[in-house]
Amino acid sequence: MNPLMSFRDLELAKNLVADIKQLHPSHRTVICHVCGTHEWTVTHFGLRSLLPDLVEVIAGPGCPVCVLPAADIDVAVELARKGVTITTFGDVLRVPGSHSSLAEAKAEGGDVRVVYSIQNAATMARKEPNRDFAFFAIGFETTAPLTANEILKAPPNLSFLSSHRLIPPAMEFLLGVGDLQIDGFIAPGHVSTIIGLDPYRVFADAYHMPVVVAGFEPIDVLFAIDMILRQTHEGEARLENEYNRAVKPEGNLKALDLMAQVFDVVQGGWRGLGKLPQSALSIKDEFIERDAHQKHQVTKKKGRDFLPGCQCHLVMMGKIKPSECPLFMEACTPSEPRGACMVSTEGTCRIWALHGGSGLQ
Ligand code: SF4
C-alpha cells in the first residue's frame, strides 16, 4: 500500500513529501529521533520509503524499557527474592538482568505483579498493609512526575526503585559518537510536554544542531523532517516546536516542581550507552524511607547488559538497523526476545519485527 494513503489529510501529506523531495540534500543527511513512539510512527506508516535516498531517519535510545541497565533489573530481582512484592509495568518483566529477569524471579516463586499505573501499585500496597511492596519506576521525564507525586503520598509499606532517565543527556551523548554524524534531532513530544523547550536550546546554540519537537501522527513526523531539512538547506540550526498544540515553551511547571522536590539529578547507567552524567533521577535523602535500596539494604552492583551476540547497544545508538543484527528474527524474536530492544512495544527491534521495518529499507 502507498504509505501516503494512511494520512488523514492526503493533500497536505503529498505537499509535504514534495517539499521534502525538493529539499533533497546532496549528501547523506541523518535525522535522529529519541522516542519509541516516533519509531513506531515512522516504521508502521512506512515513512522512510517516502524520503529521498540520502535522507536517513535513525532511532536513538528512546525506549525506556530498553535502556534499563541489567544492574537495575538485578536489584529488583534481589528484592523479589528477599520477599518484597515488586510491582511494575508488564514490559519490564522480560528484560534480561545479568543472570535472571523478573519473569524468571516470578517463576521461582517471587511475588512480582504487573500494574497498569503507579496508582494501581499504591492501591495494592494499601490493601495489604502487612506486606512490603516496591514499585520499580521506569521511564523518562514523562512518567517521573507521577512517581514523584506517589512518593509524596504513598503508604508506609510502599517504597520505590527509581530507574528514571532523562532524554537531553542521551541526545548530547549521541553527538559525541563520532561515526554517527547526526544532522538534526526530532525531539520527543511527550517528554517535551513536561520539560518544555529550554533543555534543547544547547543543541542549536552550542552544537549548531537543528532540533524540532514533534508530535506522533505521521504528518507531525513528516513536518519535523521537512523543518529539519529546511534548516540544513539554509545552513541554520534552530530549535522549533512542531507540536505546539501540546508543548508549551516552559513545559509543565507543576510536574517539574514535583520532580525537583523529590529527585536529585545524578549520573545514571544506560543499557548500551554506559554511564551518562546528569541523566538519572535518584530519590532525595529526605525521602530515604521511600527508597527501596535504602529501606531493604540492597546495593547496585555492576551488571552484565548483553547476552552473547546481542547488538542492542548498536541499535540503541542508531549505528545499525535491527535487521543488521545477525540474531534478528533468527535467535531473537518477539516471542523469544534475546535483547531488551525486542522486549518492549517501544523497542526498535520489536517494532521492526512486528511492523515490517526491514521491508521498508
Ligand atoms: Fe538485540 Fe535481538 Fe535486536 Fe539483536 S535483534 S539487537 S539481539 S534485541
Tab-separated table of C-alpha atoms and ligand atoms in Angstrom:
chain	number	residue	atom	x	y	z
A	1	MET	CA	0.000	0.000	0.000
A	2	ASN	CA	1.197	3.511	-0.728
A	3	PRO	CA	2.124	4.883	2.737
A	4	LEU	CA	0.550	8.204	1.767
A	5	MET	CA	-2.890	6.588	1.799
A	6	SER	CA	-2.742	6.311	5.597
A	7	PHE	CA	-2.683	10.086	6.067
A	8	ARG	CA	-5.884	11.783	7.141
A	9	ASP	CA	-5.070	14.865	5.054
A	10	LEU	CA	-3.756	13.314	1.883
A	11	GLU	CA	-3.171	16.605	0.057
A	12	LEU	CA	-1.150	18.028	2.930
A	13	ALA	CA	0.931	14.857	3.120
A	14	LYS	CA	1.569	14.896	-0.646
A	15	ASN	CA	2.648	18.541	-0.493
A	16	LEU	CA	4.980	17.831	2.409
A	17	VAL	CA	6.575	14.888	0.655
A	18	ALA	CA	7.006	17.038	-2.471
A	19	ASP	CA	8.639	19.752	-0.362
A	20	ILE	CA	10.940	17.217	1.295
A	21	LYS	CA	11.925	15.867	-2.132
A	22	GLN	CA	12.623	19.387	-3.348
A	23	LEU	CA	14.894	19.982	-0.372
A	24	HIS	CA	16.773	16.777	-1.090
A	25	PRO	CA	20.317	17.166	0.204
A	26	SER	CA	23.375	16.490	-1.923
A	27	HIS	CA	24.951	14.411	0.852
A	28	ARG	CA	23.711	11.837	3.348
A	29	THR	CA	21.619	13.593	5.994
A	30	VAL	CA	20.892	11.761	9.226
A	31	ILE	CA	17.889	12.723	11.317
A	32	CYS	CA	17.758	11.082	14.730
A	33	HIS	CA	14.709	10.696	16.946
A	34	VAL	CA	14.868	9.515	20.552
A	35	CYS	CA	11.410	8.124	21.098
A	36	GLY	CA	9.914	4.649	20.754
A	37	THR	CA	6.590	6.124	19.669
A	38	HIS	CA	8.283	8.086	16.887
A	39	GLU	CA	9.942	4.884	15.708
A	40	TRP	CA	6.560	3.180	15.711
A	41	THR	CA	5.076	6.006	13.621
A	42	VAL	CA	7.991	6.040	11.181
A	43	THR	CA	8.009	2.267	10.740
A	44	HIS	CA	4.319	1.470	10.953
A	45	PHE	CA	3.400	4.117	8.377
A	46	GLY	CA	6.392	3.407	6.150
A	47	LEU	CA	7.621	6.998	6.293
A	48	ARG	CA	11.190	6.066	5.407
A	49	SER	CA	10.014	4.929	1.993
A	50	LEU	CA	8.699	8.457	1.281
A	51	LEU	CA	12.058	10.151	1.832
A	52	PRO	CA	14.824	10.919	-0.656
A	53	ASP	CA	17.561	8.284	-0.745
A	54	LEU	CA	20.099	10.433	1.050
A	55	VAL	CA	17.807	11.243	3.984
A	56	GLU	CA	18.002	8.684	6.745
A	57	VAL	CA	15.910	8.580	9.917
A	58	ILE	CA	17.598	6.682	12.728
A	59	ALA	CA	16.298	5.657	16.151
A	60	GLY	CA	18.243	6.646	19.265
A	61	PRO	CA	17.743	5.402	22.827
A	62	GLY	CA	14.077	6.336	23.111
A	63	CYS	CA	12.627	3.209	24.655
A	64	PRO	CA	12.580	3.470	28.461
A	65	VAL	CA	12.423	-0.297	28.922
A	66	CYS	CA	15.329	-0.963	26.540
A	67	VAL	CA	17.686	1.451	28.281
A	68	LEU	CA	17.158	-0.155	31.701
A	69	PRO	CA	20.593	-1.470	32.647
A	70	ALA	CA	20.913	-5.031	33.907
A	71	ALA	CA	22.186	-3.659	37.232
A	72	ASP	CA	18.756	-2.100	37.905
A	73	ILE	CA	16.934	-5.320	36.980
A	74	ASP	CA	19.306	-7.237	39.278
A	75	VAL	CA	18.276	-5.073	42.253
A	76	ALA	CA	14.580	-5.699	41.552
A	77	VAL	CA	15.242	-9.443	41.248
A	78	GLU	CA	17.172	-9.407	44.529
A	79	LEU	CA	14.281	-7.642	46.272
A	80	ALA	CA	11.786	-10.163	44.897
A	81	ARG	CA	13.972	-12.975	46.229
A	82	LYS	CA	14.035	-11.251	49.638
A	83	GLY	CA	10.244	-11.427	49.781
A	84	VAL	CA	9.414	-7.874	48.733
A	85	THR	CA	6.462	-7.651	46.339
A	86	ILE	CA	7.663	-5.974	43.149
A	87	THR	CA	5.121	-4.027	41.128
A	88	THR	CA	5.962	-2.733	37.680
A	89	PHE	CA	4.808	-2.482	34.067
A	90	GLY	CA	4.398	-5.668	32.018
A	91	ASP	CA	7.212	-4.996	29.531
A	92	VAL	CA	9.778	-4.805	32.324
A	93	LEU	CA	9.303	-8.435	33.376
A	94	ARG	CA	11.036	-9.924	30.354
A	95	VAL	CA	14.001	-7.527	30.227
A	96	PRO	CA	17.131	-9.579	30.856
A	97	GLY	CA	19.111	-8.901	34.016
A	98	SER	CA	22.675	-10.136	34.482
A	99	HIS	CA	21.513	-13.636	35.357
A	100	SER	CA	17.757	-13.512	35.591
A	101	SER	CA	14.736	-11.447	34.599
A	102	LEU	CA	11.821	-10.501	36.827
A	103	ALA	CA	9.718	-13.038	34.928
A	104	GLU	CA	12.167	-15.740	35.993
A	105	ALA	CA	12.148	-14.455	39.575
A	106	LYS	CA	8.348	-14.709	39.481
A	107	ALA	CA	8.502	-18.247	38.095
A	108	GLU	CA	10.776	-19.155	41.009
A	109	GLY	CA	8.098	-18.005	43.442
A	110	GLY	CA	8.859	-14.290	43.808
A	111	ASP	CA	5.845	-12.015	44.165
A	112	VAL	CA	6.153	-9.898	41.013
A	113	ARG	CA	2.967	-8.159	39.914
A	114	VAL	CA	2.141	-6.284	36.724
A	115	VAL	CA	0.406	-2.945	37.203
A	116	TYR	CA	-1.079	-0.564	34.669
A	117	SER	CA	-0.261	2.573	36.611
A	118	ILE	CA	1.653	3.675	39.652
A	119	GLN	CA	-1.677	4.420	41.351
A	120	ASN	CA	-2.546	0.766	40.811
A	121	ALA	CA	0.633	-0.162	42.740
A	122	ALA	CA	-0.237	2.215	45.597
A	123	THR	CA	-3.752	0.762	45.830
A	124	MET	CA	-2.344	-2.781	46.095
A	125	ALA	CA	0.015	-1.673	48.870
A	126	ARG	CA	-2.827	-0.023	50.800
A	127	LYS	CA	-4.912	-3.193	50.589
A	128	GLU	CA	-2.109	-5.316	52.069
A	129	PRO	CA	-0.532	-3.130	54.767
A	130	ASN	CA	1.431	-6.006	56.311
A	131	ARG	CA	3.311	-6.776	53.108
A	132	ASP	CA	6.328	-4.839	51.804
A	133	PHE	CA	5.883	-3.505	48.274
A	134	ALA	CA	8.379	-1.831	45.932
A	135	PHE	CA	7.360	-0.075	42.740
A	136	PHE	CA	10.001	-0.387	40.018
A	137	ALA	CA	9.654	3.067	38.477
A	138	ILE	CA	10.940	3.398	34.939
A	139	GLY	CA	10.534	5.915	32.170
A	140	PHE	CA	11.719	9.291	31.052
A	141	GLU	CA	10.573	12.767	32.095
A	142	THR	CA	7.015	11.847	31.099
A	143	THR	CA	6.468	9.373	33.941
A	144	ALA	CA	8.873	10.756	36.553
A	145	PRO	CA	6.392	13.385	37.867
A	146	LEU	CA	3.835	10.628	38.537
A	147	THR	CA	6.419	8.735	40.576
A	148	ALA	CA	7.340	11.927	42.453
A	149	ASN	CA	3.690	12.527	43.264
A	150	GLU	CA	3.243	8.999	44.668
A	151	ILE	CA	6.476	9.192	46.672
A	152	LEU	CA	4.988	12.183	48.485
A	153	LYS	CA	1.827	10.348	49.490
A	154	ALA	CA	2.441	6.576	49.302
A	155	PRO	CA	1.529	4.254	52.183
A	156	PRO	CA	4.444	3.324	54.503
A	157	ASN	CA	4.735	-0.212	53.114
A	158	LEU	CA	5.451	1.035	49.560
A	159	SER	CA	8.969	2.017	48.540
A	160	PHE	CA	10.380	2.829	45.104
A	161	LEU	CA	13.225	1.779	42.859
A	162	SER	CA	13.808	4.832	40.706
A	163	SER	CA	15.142	3.952	37.257
A	164	HIS	CA	14.021	7.166	35.624
A	165	ARG	CA	16.293	8.554	32.929
A	166	LEU	CA	16.468	11.938	31.208
A	167	ILE	CA	16.424	12.389	27.452
A	168	PRO	CA	18.554	15.513	26.731
A	169	PRO	CA	21.747	13.980	28.232
A	170	ALA	CA	21.272	10.950	25.964
A	171	MET	CA	20.950	13.269	22.951
A	172	GLU	CA	24.141	15.022	23.999
A	173	PHE	CA	25.870	11.642	24.307
A	174	LEU	CA	24.883	10.739	20.739
A	175	LEU	CA	26.573	13.873	19.429
A	176	GLY	CA	29.848	12.572	20.837
A	177	VAL	CA	29.567	9.285	18.938
A	178	GLY	CA	31.859	10.330	16.110
A	179	ASP	CA	30.776	7.954	13.376
A	180	LEU	CA	27.059	8.756	13.759
A	181	GLN	CA	27.255	12.266	12.293
A	182	ILE	CA	23.744	13.348	13.144
A	183	ASP	CA	22.403	16.351	11.201
A	184	GLY	CA	19.257	17.037	13.213
A	185	PHE	CA	17.115	15.776	16.077
A	186	ILE	CA	13.416	15.106	16.260
A	187	ALA	CA	12.737	15.661	19.969
A	188	PRO	CA	10.063	13.603	21.714
A	189	GLY	CA	6.670	15.259	22.116
A	190	HIS	CA	5.603	13.510	25.349
A	191	VAL	CA	8.832	14.312	27.182
A	192	SER	CA	8.674	17.881	25.896
A	193	THR	CA	5.202	18.467	27.340
A	194	ILE	CA	6.956	18.152	30.713
A	195	ILE	CA	10.373	19.752	30.151
A	196	GLY	CA	9.374	22.386	27.576
A	197	LEU	CA	11.883	23.734	25.091
A	198	ASP	CA	14.739	25.142	27.173
A	199	PRO	CA	16.688	21.875	27.698
A	200	TYR	CA	17.091	21.560	23.909
A	201	ARG	CA	18.477	25.057	23.312
A	202	VAL	CA	22.021	23.890	23.879
A	203	PHE	CA	21.845	21.738	20.742
A	204	ALA	CA	21.073	24.626	18.418
A	205	ASP	CA	23.183	27.193	20.277
A	206	ALA	CA	26.308	25.213	21.186
A	207	TYR	CA	26.293	22.323	18.703
A	208	HIS	CA	24.686	24.039	15.708
A	209	MET	CA	22.217	21.166	15.569
A	210	PRO	CA	18.635	21.638	14.325
A	211	VAL	CA	16.046	20.327	16.779
A	212	VAL	CA	12.334	20.026	16.094
A	213	VAL	CA	9.942	18.917	18.837
A	214	ALA	CA	7.336	16.736	17.147
A	215	GLY	CA	4.025	15.020	17.823
A	216	PHE	CA	3.252	11.426	16.950
A	217	GLU	CA	0.925	11.422	13.991
A	218	PRO	CA	2.653	10.584	10.714
A	219	ILE	CA	2.006	14.116	9.493
A	220	ASP	CA	3.791	15.504	12.601
A	221	VAL	CA	6.872	13.448	11.835
A	222	LEU	CA	6.849	14.462	8.156
A	223	PHE	CA	6.574	18.107	9.211
A	224	ALA	CA	9.533	17.663	11.572
A	225	ILE	CA	11.647	16.071	8.841
A	226	ASP	CA	10.721	18.884	6.458
A	227	MET	CA	11.573	21.540	9.076
A	228	ILE	CA	14.970	19.956	9.797
A	229	LEU	CA	15.812	19.620	6.096
A	230	ARG	CA	14.833	23.249	5.539
A	231	GLN	CA	17.214	24.299	8.303
A	232	THR	CA	20.088	22.220	6.964
A	233	HIS	CA	19.348	23.541	3.452
A	234	GLU	CA	19.634	27.108	4.779
A	235	GLY	CA	22.722	26.297	6.875
A	236	GLU	CA	20.749	27.191	10.001
A	237	ALA	CA	20.347	25.459	13.357
A	238	ARG	CA	17.226	26.399	15.292
A	239	LEU	CA	15.015	24.901	17.956
A	240	GLU	CA	11.486	24.657	16.575
A	241	ASN	CA	8.260	23.339	18.030
A	242	GLU	CA	6.092	21.412	15.583
A	243	TYR	CA	3.980	20.090	18.475
A	244	ASN	CA	2.845	23.450	19.833
A	245	ARG	CA	-0.688	22.144	20.235
A	246	ALA	CA	0.630	20.227	23.276
A	247	VAL	CA	4.100	21.526	24.167
A	248	LYS	CA	4.436	24.882	25.911
A	249	PRO	CA	7.848	26.566	25.843
A	250	GLU	CA	8.036	26.466	29.639
A	251	GLY	CA	6.801	22.848	29.901
A	252	ASN	CA	4.618	21.694	32.761
A	253	LEU	CA	5.743	23.756	35.753
A	254	LYS	CA	3.780	21.731	38.296
A	255	ALA	CA	5.323	18.481	37.078
A	256	LEU	CA	8.805	19.998	37.054
A	257	ASP	CA	8.295	21.249	40.596
A	258	LEU	CA	7.249	17.780	41.774
A	259	MET	CA	10.350	16.256	40.198
A	260	ALA	CA	12.594	18.887	41.798
A	261	GLN	CA	11.035	18.282	45.237
A	262	VAL	CA	11.635	14.540	45.189
A	263	PHE	CA	14.593	13.748	42.941
A	264	ASP	CA	18.255	14.642	42.598
A	265	VAL	CA	19.697	14.558	39.079
A	266	VAL	CA	22.632	12.150	39.110
A	267	GLN	CA	24.823	10.055	36.838
A	268	GLY	CA	22.918	7.041	35.520
A	269	GLY	CA	23.693	3.792	33.733
A	270	TRP	CA	22.008	3.202	30.369
A	271	ARG	CA	21.951	-0.197	28.751
A	272	GLY	CA	24.021	0.132	25.645
A	273	LEU	CA	25.381	3.593	26.382
A	274	GLY	CA	27.193	3.203	29.710
A	275	LYS	CA	27.142	5.829	32.443
A	276	LEU	CA	25.924	9.266	31.388
A	277	PRO	CA	26.378	12.303	33.627
A	278	GLN	CA	23.286	14.086	34.940
A	279	SER	CA	20.970	11.625	33.230
A	280	ALA	CA	19.112	9.817	36.028
A	281	LEU	CA	16.772	10.659	38.883
A	282	SER	CA	17.666	9.466	42.360
A	283	ILE	CA	15.313	9.836	45.351
A	284	LYS	CA	16.461	12.658	47.625
A	285	ASP	CA	17.839	11.814	51.081
A	286	GLU	CA	14.852	13.401	52.804
A	287	PHE	CA	12.674	10.624	51.345
A	288	ILE	CA	15.156	7.896	52.266
A	289	GLU	CA	12.456	5.666	53.744
A	290	ARG	CA	10.825	5.633	50.296
A	291	ASP	CA	13.974	4.485	48.536
A	292	ALA	CA	13.811	0.687	48.211
A	293	HIS	CA	17.630	0.451	48.042
A	294	GLN	CA	17.915	2.070	51.461
A	295	LYS	CA	14.857	0.538	53.043
A	296	HIS	CA	15.783	-3.019	52.115
A	297	GLN	CA	19.568	-2.636	52.207
A	298	VAL	CA	20.294	-3.603	48.623
A	299	THR	CA	23.121	-2.072	46.648
A	300	LYS	CA	23.501	-1.851	42.923
A	301	LYS	CA	26.371	-3.916	41.512
A	302	LYS	CA	27.968	-3.949	38.107
A	303	GLY	CA	25.618	-5.748	35.733
A	304	ARG	CA	26.022	-7.689	32.504
A	305	ASP	CA	23.933	-5.852	29.934
A	306	PHE	CA	24.167	-8.122	26.901
A	307	LEU	CA	23.849	-11.752	26.088
A	308	PRO	CA	26.426	-13.046	23.587
A	309	GLY	CA	25.676	-11.844	20.069
A	310	CYS	CA	23.133	-9.200	21.061
A	311	GLN	CA	23.702	-5.906	19.244
A	312	CYS	CA	21.212	-3.794	21.190
A	313	HIS	CA	23.881	-1.236	22.104
A	314	LEU	CA	24.432	-0.540	18.393
A	315	VAL	CA	20.688	-0.440	17.654
A	316	MET	CA	20.074	1.977	20.537
A	317	MET	CA	22.756	4.336	19.266
A	318	GLY	CA	21.293	4.174	15.769
A	319	LYS	CA	24.550	2.694	14.467
A	320	ILE	CA	22.878	-0.333	12.916
A	321	LYS	CA	19.365	-1.210	11.824
A	322	PRO	CA	17.718	-4.120	13.674
A	323	SER	CA	17.886	-6.213	10.502
A	324	GLU	CA	21.684	-5.886	10.608
A	325	CYS	CA	21.843	-7.806	13.890
A	326	PRO	CA	22.565	-11.454	12.985
A	327	LEU	CA	20.080	-12.610	15.631
A	328	PHE	CA	17.161	-10.531	14.306
A	329	MET	CA	14.193	-12.844	13.645
A	330	GLU	CA	16.535	-15.823	13.946
A	331	ALA	CA	17.564	-16.412	17.569
A	332	CYS	CA	15.743	-13.229	18.677
A	333	THR	CA	12.025	-12.805	18.018
A	334	PRO	CA	9.125	-11.034	19.759
A	335	SER	CA	8.053	-14.307	21.376
A	336	GLU	CA	11.628	-15.276	22.341
A	337	PRO	CA	13.475	-11.991	22.798
A	338	ARG	CA	17.203	-12.168	23.303
A	339	GLY	CA	17.813	-8.475	23.852
A	340	ALA	CA	15.961	-5.611	25.513
A	341	CYS	CA	15.152	-3.934	22.171
A	342	MET	CA	12.958	-6.910	21.238
A	343	VAL	CA	11.056	-6.949	24.547
A	344	SER	CA	9.221	-3.668	24.743
A	345	THR	CA	6.489	-2.356	22.470
A	346	GLU	CA	8.702	0.738	22.168
A	347	GLY	CA	11.850	-1.216	21.322
A	348	THR	CA	13.215	-0.646	17.836
A	349	CYS	CA	13.789	-4.339	17.114
A	350	ARG	CA	10.307	-5.315	18.227
A	351	ILE	CA	8.759	-2.501	16.177
A	352	TRP	CA	10.688	-3.603	13.093
A	353	ALA	CA	9.761	-7.233	13.726
A	354	LEU	CA	6.053	-6.506	14.059
A	355	HIS	CA	5.641	-3.610	11.643
A	356	GLY	CA	7.874	-4.566	8.759
A	357	GLY	CA	10.769	-2.185	9.338
A	358	SER	CA	13.198	-4.306	7.389
A	359	GLY	CA	10.939	-4.390	4.370
A	360	LEU	CA	10.993	-0.633	4.060
A	361	GLN	CA	14.754	-0.119	3.990
B	1	SF4	FE1	19.321	-7.303	20.485
B	1	SF4	FE2	17.566	-9.020	19.407
B	1	SF4	FE3	17.719	-6.568	18.475
B	1	SF4	FE4	19.681	-8.273	18.003
B	1	SF4	S1	17.597	-8.422	17.233
B	1	SF4	S2	19.889	-6.152	18.642
B	1	SF4	S3	19.683	-9.445	19.906
B	1	SF4	S4	17.090	-7.182	20.521
